[in-house]
CSV table of C-alpha atoms and ligand atoms in Angstrom, one decimal:
chain,number,residue,atom,x,y,z
A,140,UNK,CA,28.1,43.8,-42.3
A,141,UNK,CA,28.2,45.4,-38.8
A,142,UNK,CA,30.4,48.5,-38.2
A,143,UNK,CA,32.2,46.5,-35.5
A,144,UNK,CA,33.1,43.8,-37.9
A,145,UNK,CA,34.4,46.2,-40.5
A,146,UNK,CA,36.4,48.0,-37.9
A,147,UNK,CA,38.0,44.7,-36.7
A,148,UNK,CA,38.9,43.8,-40.3
A,149,UNK,CA,40.4,47.2,-40.8
A,150,UNK,CA,42.4,47.0,-37.6
A,151,UNK,CA,43.4,43.5,-38.6
A,152,UNK,CA,44.6,44.6,-42.0
A,153,UNK,CA,46.5,47.5,-40.6
A,154,UNK,CA,48.3,45.4,-37.9
A,155,UNK,CA,49.2,42.6,-40.2
A,156,UNK,CA,50.0,44.9,-43.2
A,157,UNK,CA,48.9,42.5,-45.8
A,158,UNK,CA,50.4,39.1,-44.8
A,159,UNK,CA,49.1,37.4,-41.7
A,160,UNK,CA,46.5,35.2,-40.1
A,161,UNK,CA,43.7,37.7,-40.5
A,162,UNK,CA,44.0,38.0,-44.3
A,163,UNK,CA,44.8,34.3,-44.6
A,164,UNK,CA,41.6,33.3,-42.9
A,165,UNK,CA,39.6,35.8,-44.8
A,166,UNK,CA,41.0,34.4,-48.1
A,167,UNK,CA,40.1,30.9,-47.1
A,168,UNK,CA,36.5,31.7,-46.1
A,169,UNK,CA,36.0,33.9,-49.1
A,170,UNK,CA,37.0,31.0,-51.3
A,171,UNK,CA,35.0,28.3,-49.6
A,172,UNK,CA,32.8,27.5,-46.6
A,173,UNK,CA,34.2,25.2,-44.0
A,174,UNK,CA,32.3,22.3,-42.3
A,175,UNK,CA,33.8,20.9,-39.1
A,176,UNK,CA,32.3,17.7,-37.7
A,177,UNK,CA,33.3,16.5,-34.3
A,178,UNK,CA,32.0,13.0,-34.3
A,179,UNK,CA,31.8,12.1,-30.7
A,180,UNK,CA,33.2,8.7,-29.8
A,181,UNK,CA,34.0,7.8,-33.5
A,182,UNK,CA,36.9,5.5,-33.0
A,183,UNK,CA,38.6,3.8,-36.0
A,184,UNK,CA,37.0,0.4,-35.3
A,185,UNK,CA,33.6,1.9,-35.7
A,186,UNK,CA,34.7,3.5,-39.0
A,187,UNK,CA,36.1,0.2,-40.4
A,188,UNK,CA,33.2,-1.9,-39.3
A,189,UNK,CA,30.5,0.2,-41.0
A,190,UNK,CA,29.6,1.0,-44.6
A,191,UNK,CA,30.6,4.6,-45.0
A,192,UNK,CA,31.1,5.1,-48.7
A,193,UNK,CA,31.3,8.9,-48.6
A,194,UNK,CA,33.9,8.8,-45.8
A,195,UNK,CA,35.8,6.2,-47.9
A,196,UNK,CA,35.8,8.7,-50.7
A,197,UNK,CA,37.1,11.5,-48.3
A,198,UNK,CA,39.8,9.1,-47.2
A,199,UNK,CA,40.8,8.3,-50.8
A,200,UNK,CA,40.8,11.8,-52.2
A,201,UNK,CA,41.7,13.9,-49.1
A,202,UNK,CA,43.9,13.5,-46.0
A,203,UNK,CA,43.1,10.6,-43.7
A,204,UNK,CA,45.1,9.7,-40.6
A,205,UNK,CA,44.7,8.1,-37.2
A,206,UNK,CA,46.0,10.8,-34.9
A,207,UNK,CA,46.4,11.1,-31.1
A,208,UNK,CA,43.6,12.8,-29.3
A,209,UNK,CA,44.1,14.7,-26.1
A,210,UNK,CA,44.1,13.2,-22.6
A,211,UNK,CA,42.1,12.7,-20.6
A,212,UNK,CA,40.2,11.1,-23.5
A,213,UNK,CA,36.9,12.8,-22.7
A,214,UNK,CA,34.6,14.9,-24.8
A,215,UNK,CA,35.1,18.4,-23.3
A,216,UNK,CA,38.9,18.3,-23.4
A,217,UNK,CA,38.9,17.3,-27.0
A,218,UNK,CA,36.0,19.3,-28.2
A,219,UNK,CA,37.4,22.5,-26.7
A,220,UNK,CA,40.8,21.8,-28.1
A,221,UNK,CA,39.4,21.2,-31.6
A,222,UNK,CA,37.2,24.3,-31.3
A,223,UNK,CA,40.1,26.5,-30.3
A,224,UNK,CA,42.9,24.8,-32.1
A,225,UNK,CA,44.9,24.6,-28.9
A,226,UNK,CA,45.9,22.1,-26.2
A,227,UNK,CA,44.5,22.1,-22.7
A,228,UNK,CA,47.8,23.7,-21.5
A,229,UNK,CA,46.7,26.9,-23.4
A,230,UNK,CA,42.8,26.7,-23.3
A,231,UNK,CA,42.6,25.5,-19.7
A,232,UNK,CA,39.9,22.8,-20.2
A,233,UNK,CA,41.2,19.6,-18.5
A,234,UNK,CA,37.9,17.7,-18.1
A,235,UNK,CA,34.1,17.8,-18.1
A,236,UNK,CA,34.4,18.7,-14.4
A,237,UNK,CA,37.2,20.4,-12.4
A,238,UNK,CA,38.1,21.1,-8.8
A,239,UNK,CA,37.4,24.8,-8.0
A,240,UNK,CA,40.0,25.8,-5.6
A,241,UNK,CA,37.9,28.8,-4.5
A,242,UNK,CA,34.8,26.9,-3.6
A,243,UNK,CA,36.7,23.7,-2.7
A,244,UNK,CA,34.2,21.8,-4.8
A,245,UNK,CA,33.9,19.7,-7.9
A,246,UNK,CA,32.1,21.8,-10.6
A,247,UNK,CA,31.0,21.2,-14.2
A,248,UNK,CA,32.8,23.1,-16.9
A,249,UNK,CA,29.9,25.2,-18.0
A,250,UNK,CA,31.1,28.8,-17.4
A,251,UNK,CA,32.6,30.3,-20.6
A,252,UNK,CA,35.2,32.2,-18.6
A,253,UNK,CA,36.9,28.8,-17.9
A,254,UNK,CA,38.0,28.8,-21.5
A,255,UNK,CA,41.2,30.8,-21.6
A,256,UNK,CA,41.7,31.2,-25.3
A,257,UNK,CA,39.6,32.5,-28.2
A,258,UNK,CA,37.4,29.9,-30.0
A,259,UNK,CA,37.3,29.6,-33.8
A,260,UNK,CA,33.9,31.3,-33.5
A,261,UNK,CA,35.4,34.3,-31.7
A,262,UNK,CA,38.2,34.5,-34.3
A,263,UNK,CA,35.7,34.3,-37.1
A,264,UNK,CA,33.5,36.9,-35.5
A,265,UNK,CA,36.4,39.3,-35.1
A,266,UNK,CA,37.0,39.0,-38.8
A,267,UNK,CA,33.4,39.5,-39.8
A,268,UNK,CA,33.0,35.8,-40.8
A,269,UNK,CA,29.7,34.3,-39.8
A,270,UNK,CA,29.6,31.0,-38.0
A,271,UNK,CA,27.3,28.3,-36.6
A,272,UNK,CA,27.7,25.9,-33.8
A,273,UNK,CA,25.3,22.9,-33.8
A,274,UNK,CA,25.7,20.6,-30.9
A,275,UNK,CA,23.7,17.9,-29.1
A,276,UNK,CA,24.9,19.1,-25.8
A,277,UNK,CA,24.0,22.3,-24.0
A,278,UNK,CA,27.4,22.5,-22.3
A,279,UNK,CA,29.1,22.9,-25.7
A,280,UNK,CA,26.9,25.9,-26.5
A,281,UNK,CA,27.3,27.4,-23.0
A,282,UNK,CA,31.1,27.5,-23.3
A,283,UNK,CA,31.6,28.1,-27.0
A,284,UNK,CA,28.3,29.6,-28.2
A,285,UNK,CA,28.8,33.3,-27.5
A,286,UNK,CA,30.4,34.3,-30.7
A,287,UNK,CA,28.6,31.9,-33.1
A,288,UNK,CA,25.9,33.6,-35.2
A,289,UNK,CA,23.8,30.5,-35.0
A,290,UNK,CA,23.6,27.9,-32.3
A,291,UNK,CA,21.5,24.9,-31.9
A,292,UNK,CA,21.1,22.2,-29.3
A,293,UNK,CA,18.1,20.2,-27.9
A,294,UNK,CA,18.1,22.1,-24.6
A,295,UNK,CA,18.6,25.6,-26.1
A,296,UNK,CA,16.3,25.6,-29.0
A,297,UNK,CA,13.6,27.7,-27.2
A,298,UNK,CA,16.0,30.6,-26.8
A,299,UNK,CA,17.1,30.6,-30.5
A,300,UNK,CA,13.7,30.0,-32.1
A,301,UNK,CA,13.6,33.5,-33.7
A,302,UNK,CA,16.8,32.8,-35.6
A,303,UNK,CA,15.6,29.6,-37.3
A,304,UNK,CA,13.0,30.1,-40.0
A,305,UNK,CA,11.8,26.5,-39.5
A,306,UNK,CA,13.1,25.5,-36.1
A,307,UNK,CA,14.2,21.9,-36.3
A,308,UNK,CA,12.6,19.3,-34.0
A,309,UNK,CA,15.3,17.7,-31.9
A,310,UNK,CA,15.0,14.5,-29.9
A,311,UNK,CA,16.8,14.1,-26.6
A,312,UNK,CA,20.5,13.4,-26.3
A,313,UNK,CA,20.0,9.7,-25.6
A,314,UNK,CA,19.1,8.8,-29.1
A,315,UNK,CA,20.6,8.2,-32.6
A,316,UNK,CA,18.0,10.5,-34.1
A,317,UNK,CA,19.3,13.7,-32.4
A,318,UNK,CA,22.4,13.3,-34.6
A,319,UNK,CA,20.4,13.0,-37.8
A,320,UNK,CA,18.3,16.1,-36.8
A,321,UNK,CA,21.5,18.2,-36.1
A,322,UNK,CA,22.8,17.1,-39.6
A,323,UNK,CA,19.5,18.1,-41.1
A,324,UNK,CA,19.7,21.5,-39.5
A,325,UNK,CA,23.3,22.0,-40.8
A,326,UNK,CA,22.1,21.1,-44.3
A,327,UNK,CA,19.3,23.6,-44.1
A,328,UNK,CA,21.7,26.3,-42.9
A,329,UNK,CA,24.1,25.6,-45.8
A,330,UNK,CA,21.2,25.8,-48.2
A,331,UNK,CA,19.5,28.9,-46.8
A,332,UNK,CA,22.3,30.9,-45.2
A,333,UNK,CA,25.3,30.9,-47.6
A,334,UNK,CA,26.7,33.9,-45.7
A,335,UNK,CA,27.5,31.5,-42.8
A,336,UNK,CA,31.0,30.4,-43.7
A,337,UNK,CA,32.0,28.2,-40.8
A,338,UNK,CA,29.7,25.4,-39.6
A,339,UNK,CA,30.8,23.3,-36.6
A,340,UNK,CA,28.8,20.2,-35.8
A,341,UNK,CA,29.1,18.2,-32.6
A,342,UNK,CA,27.2,14.9,-32.4
A,343,UNK,CA,26.7,12.5,-29.4
A,344,UNK,CA,28.6,9.3,-28.7
A,345,UNK,CA,25.4,7.7,-27.2
A,346,UNK,CA,25.4,5.0,-29.9
A,347,UNK,CA,29.0,4.1,-29.2
A,348,UNK,CA,28.4,3.9,-25.5
A,349,UNK,CA,25.5,1.6,-26.2
A,350,UNK,CA,26.9,-0.7,-29.0
A,351,UNK,CA,30.1,-2.4,-30.1
A,352,UNK,CA,31.3,-1.7,-33.6
A,353,UNK,CA,29.9,-5.0,-34.8
A,354,UNK,CA,26.4,-4.3,-33.7
A,355,UNK,CA,23.8,-3.7,-36.4
A,356,UNK,CA,22.3,-0.7,-34.6
A,357,UNK,CA,25.6,1.2,-34.7
A,358,UNK,CA,26.2,0.2,-38.3
A,359,UNK,CA,22.8,1.7,-39.3
A,360,UNK,CA,23.7,4.8,-37.4
A,361,UNK,CA,27.1,5.3,-39.0
A,362,UNK,CA,25.8,4.6,-42.5
A,363,UNK,CA,23.0,7.0,-42.0
A,364,UNK,CA,25.6,9.7,-40.7
A,365,UNK,CA,27.6,9.0,-43.8
A,366,UNK,CA,24.7,9.7,-46.1
A,367,UNK,CA,24.1,12.9,-44.2
A,368,UNK,CA,27.7,14.0,-44.7
A,369,UNK,CA,27.4,13.1,-48.4
A,370,UNK,CA,24.2,15.3,-48.5
A,371,UNK,CA,26.1,18.2,-46.9
A,372,UNK,CA,28.7,17.9,-49.7
A,373,UNK,CA,25.9,17.9,-52.3
A,374,UNK,CA,24.3,21.0,-50.8
A,375,UNK,CA,27.6,22.8,-50.4
A,376,UNK,CA,30.1,21.4,-53.0
A,377,UNK,CA,32.3,24.4,-52.4
A,378,UNK,CA,32.8,23.6,-48.7
A,379,UNK,CA,35.8,22.0,-47.1
A,380,UNK,CA,34.8,19.1,-44.8
A,381,UNK,CA,37.0,18.5,-41.8
A,382,UNK,CA,36.1,15.5,-39.5
A,383,UNK,CA,37.7,14.1,-36.4
A,384,UNK,CA,36.6,12.6,-33.0
A,385,UNK,CA,37.3,13.2,-29.4
A,386,UNK,CA,38.0,9.7,-28.3
A,387,UNK,CA,37.3,6.1,-29.2
A,388,UNK,CA,35.5,3.6,-27.0
A,389,UNK,CA,36.2,0.3,-25.2
A,390,UNK,CA,34.4,-2.2,-23.0
A,391,UNK,CA,35.5,-1.8,-19.4
A,392,UNK,CA,35.2,-4.6,-16.9
A,393,UNK,CA,35.9,-2.8,-13.5
A,394,UNK,CA,35.6,0.4,-11.7
A,395,UNK,CA,37.5,1.8,-8.6
A,396,UNK,CA,36.4,4.7,-6.4
A,397,UNK,CA,39.8,6.0,-5.7
A,398,UNK,CA,38.6,8.3,-2.9
A,399,UNK,CA,37.1,5.3,-1.1
A,400,UNK,CA,40.2,3.1,-1.8
A,401,UNK,CA,42.5,5.7,-0.3
A,402,UNK,CA,40.3,6.1,2.8
A,403,UNK,CA,40.1,2.3,3.3
A,404,UNK,CA,43.9,2.0,3.1
A,405,UNK,CA,44.4,4.8,5.6
A,406,UNK,CA,46.0,7.1,3.1
A,407,UNK,CA,43.1,9.6,2.7
A,408,UNK,CA,43.0,12.3,0.0
A,409,UNK,CA,41.1,15.6,-0.3
A,410,UNK,CA,39.1,14.8,-3.4
A,411,UNK,CA,39.3,12.7,-6.6
A,412,UNK,CA,38.0,14.2,-9.8
A,413,UNK,CA,36.8,12.0,-12.6
A,414,UNK,CA,37.3,14.2,-15.7
A,415,UNK,CA,34.7,12.2,-17.6
A,416,UNK,CA,31.9,12.9,-15.2
A,417,UNK,CA,29.1,15.1,-16.8
A,418,UNK,CA,25.4,15.6,-16.6
A,419,UNK,CA,24.8,12.8,-19.1
A,420,UNK,CA,25.0,9.9,-16.6
A,421,UNK,CA,23.3,7.4,-18.8
A,422,UNK,CA,26.3,7.3,-21.1
A,423,UNK,CA,29.0,6.1,-18.6
A,424,UNK,CA,27.8,6.6,-15.1
A,425,UNK,CA,30.5,9.3,-14.6
A,426,UNK,CA,33.2,6.8,-14.8
A,427,UNK,CA,36.3,7.2,-17.0
A,428,UNK,CA,39.8,5.8,-17.6
A,429,UNK,CA,41.7,8.5,-15.8
A,430,UNK,CA,41.4,10.5,-12.6
A,431,UNK,CA,42.9,13.5,-10.8
A,432,UNK,CA,43.8,13.0,-7.2
A,433,UNK,CA,44.1,16.0,-4.8
A,434,UNK,CA,46.1,15.4,-1.6
A,435,UNK,CA,45.2,16.6,1.9
A,436,UNK,CA,48.8,17.6,2.3
A,437,UNK,CA,51.9,17.3,0.2
A,438,UNK,CA,53.6,15.0,2.7
A,439,UNK,CA,51.0,12.4,1.9
A,440,UNK,CA,52.4,12.0,-1.7
A,441,UNK,CA,54.5,8.9,-1.2
A,442,UNK,CA,51.9,6.8,0.8
A,443,UNK,CA,49.0,7.8,-1.5
A,444,UNK,CA,51.0,7.0,-4.6
A,445,UNK,CA,51.9,3.5,-3.1
A,446,UNK,CA,48.2,2.9,-2.5
A,447,UNK,CA,47.2,3.9,-6.0
A,448,UNK,CA,50.0,1.9,-7.7
A,449,UNK,CA,49.0,-1.2,-5.6
A,450,UNK,CA,45.6,-1.4,-7.5
A,451,UNK,CA,44.9,-3.9,-10.1
A,452,UNK,CA,44.1,-2.0,-13.3
A,453,UNK,CA,46.2,1.1,-12.6
A,454,UNK,CA,48.8,1.6,-15.4
A,455,UNK,CA,50.5,4.7,-14.0
A,456,UNK,CA,50.4,7.4,-11.4
A,457,UNK,CA,51.9,10.7,-12.8
A,458,UNK,CA,52.7,13.7,-10.7
A,459,UNK,CA,51.1,17.0,-11.6
A,460,UNK,CA,54.2,18.2,-13.5
A,461,UNK,CA,54.7,14.8,-15.3
A,462,UNK,CA,51.1,14.8,-16.4
A,463,UNK,CA,51.1,18.4,-17.5
A,464,UNK,CA,54.3,17.8,-19.6
A,465,UNK,CA,53.2,14.5,-21.1
A,466,UNK,CA,49.6,15.4,-22.0
A,467,UNK,CA,49.9,19.2,-22.6
A,468,UNK,CA,47.6,19.9,-19.5
A,469,UNK,CA,47.4,23.1,-17.4
A,470,UNK,CA,49.0,22.2,-14.1
A,471,UNK,CA,46.8,24.5,-12.1
A,472,UNK,CA,43.7,22.6,-13.3
A,473,UNK,CA,44.7,19.1,-12.5
A,474,UNK,CA,45.3,17.2,-9.2
A,475,UNK,CA,48.5,16.4,-7.5
A,476,UNK,CA,48.4,13.1,-9.2
A,477,UNK,CA,46.9,11.9,-12.5
A,478,UNK,CA,46.0,8.2,-12.4
A,479,UNK,CA,45.8,6.3,-15.6
A,480,UNK,CA,43.8,3.1,-16.0
A,481,UNK,CA,44.5,0.1,-18.1
A,482,UNK,CA,42.2,-0.7,-21.0
A,483,UNK,CA,39.7,-2.5,-18.7
A,484,UNK,CA,39.5,-0.1,-15.8
A,485,UNK,CA,37.6,3.1,-15.0
A,486,UNK,CA,37.4,5.5,-12.0
A,487,UNK,CA,34.7,7.5,-10.4
A,488,UNK,CA,32.2,7.8,-7.5
A,489,UNK,CA,30.6,4.4,-6.6
A,490,UNK,CA,28.3,5.3,-3.7
A,491,UNK,CA,30.2,4.0,-0.7
A,492,UNK,CA,32.0,1.0,-2.2
A,493,UNK,CA,35.6,1.0,-3.4
A,494,UNK,CA,35.1,-1.4,-6.3
A,495,UNK,CA,32.5,-2.5,-8.7
A,496,UNK,CA,32.5,-5.2,-11.5
A,497,UNK,CA,30.9,-3.7,-14.6
A,498,UNK,CA,28.2,-5.1,-16.8
A,499,UNK,CA,29.2,-7.0,-20.0
A,500,UNK,CA,27.6,-4.2,-22.0
A,501,UNK,CA,29.4,-1.3,-20.3
A,502,UNK,CA,31.5,0.8,-22.6
A,503,UNK,CA,33.5,4.0,-21.8
A,504,UNK,CA,36.6,6.0,-22.5
A,505,UNK,CA,39.0,8.5,-20.8
A,506,UNK,CA,42.2,6.4,-20.8
A,507,UNK,CA,45.2,6.5,-23.1
A,508,UNK,CA,43.7,3.4,-24.8
A,509,UNK,CA,40.9,5.6,-26.2
A,510,UNK,CA,43.2,8.6,-27.2
A,511,UNK,CA,43.5,8.0,-30.9
A,512,UNK,CA,40.9,8.9,-33.5
A,513,UNK,CA,40.5,9.2,-37.3
A,514,UNK,CA,41.0,12.6,-38.9
A,515,UNK,CA,39.7,13.5,-42.4
A,516,UNK,CA,40.4,16.7,-44.4
A,517,UNK,CA,38.5,16.8,-47.7
A,518,UNK,CA,38.1,19.4,-50.4
A,519,UNK,CA,40.1,21.9,-48.4
A,520,UNK,CA,41.8,24.0,-51.0
A,521,UNK,CA,44.4,25.7,-48.8
A,522,UNK,CA,44.9,23.1,-46.1
A,523,UNK,CA,48.4,22.2,-45.0
A,524,UNK,CA,50.0,18.8,-46.0
A,525,UNK,CA,49.1,15.7,-44.0
A,526,UNK,CA,52.2,16.1,-41.8
A,527,UNK,CA,50.7,19.1,-40.2
A,528,UNK,CA,47.9,17.1,-38.6
A,529,UNK,CA,49.7,15.5,-35.7
A,530,UNK,CA,46.7,15.6,-33.3
A,531,UNK,CA,42.9,16.0,-33.5
A,532,UNK,CA,43.1,19.5,-32.1
A,533,UNK,CA,44.9,20.7,-35.2
A,534,UNK,CA,41.9,19.8,-37.5
A,535,UNK,CA,40.9,23.4,-37.9
A,536,UNK,CA,43.8,25.2,-36.2
A,537,UNK,CA,45.4,26.1,-39.5
A,538,UNK,CA,42.4,28.2,-40.5
A,539,UNK,CA,43.6,31.0,-38.3
A,540,UNK,CA,47.2,30.1,-37.9
A,541,UNK,CA,50.1,32.6,-38.3
A,542,UNK,CA,52.4,29.9,-39.5
A,543,UNK,CA,50.0,28.7,-42.2
A,544,UNK,CA,49.5,32.3,-43.3
A,545,UNK,CA,53.2,32.9,-43.6
A,546,UNK,CA,53.7,29.8,-45.7
A,547,UNK,CA,51.1,30.8,-48.2
B,259,LIG,ZN1,32.7,12.1,-26.3
């Protein structure tokens, strides 16, 4: 163990004097390893439509709930919340992209300094607990990877090669296979590196963007994932397995470019941010079920709101403070308005037109209609009771929680 780790444990022990989050977490991780799986896009309909016998066993013998996920119902917001055990109001991550007030531009959330609270990996690191973060997406590793002892993603394998005895071969992010390969890598880590006590796996929702729950292709994918999870349990029977998702998925029929709409209606705005937009455009073309609207000047508020509310497919237009309060968002990182779509409608940039009818096969997320997901807690010896898990971001929050520690 490194001197720094020993030092932090000692400091932790002195400060807490024998009864606090530090010692509680150390007790948990000494007793058992913890596997966290963030199954991207794994809505309940997908679970119910597929043969997943191991997850059924987890449901029966552990905790199983449908819980709210965080809004906007996009990956980064939920992944960062799960990986820190906090809401966006605390961690600052309100989308896959954000409006940078300094540069006055839309930017991708890729800079780790945007995350304002310590991740589970940092907390583990400070206690001398080894962790691993396996993700299909580079952006996850960029923001969260710093304190993880092992990281893995298709785009970052070259940098990490020396750490992996047999570097796994990873397909690209637009495939089902990359998920299997990530699971294989997790299995090998559990087998060969028992000193790694916390393993966080983040899969891709590409299959759910592509296929409805009733499609054979997605059923094969989910059954295969189920057997991989069963395999992890076989390899590490001591380990707690915690699973949740970031959002579910729905077919969408129409898209609005709200910037264009506002310009056309002579109520122009400064910029509209689609929090779902990321570098993986094949998934959803950067369109999602909610949007942040930034005004040119505050006196435009009433007229812009009227324009937005006049659109077919807009469920609600919340002010900054209403949205921050309702969805636990950080007010300084959202627009003057948050626009919420109905179940059929998405928002984003449409290359010069205000409206587009979407293909019959188009599936996406981001609205309140995708903000509920399954949550499983299995074989977790010291986990709190089911009532604790009121949202997906609490999946692993208890591991380092003061309240949990004081209860034990
Ligand atoms: Zn996702």
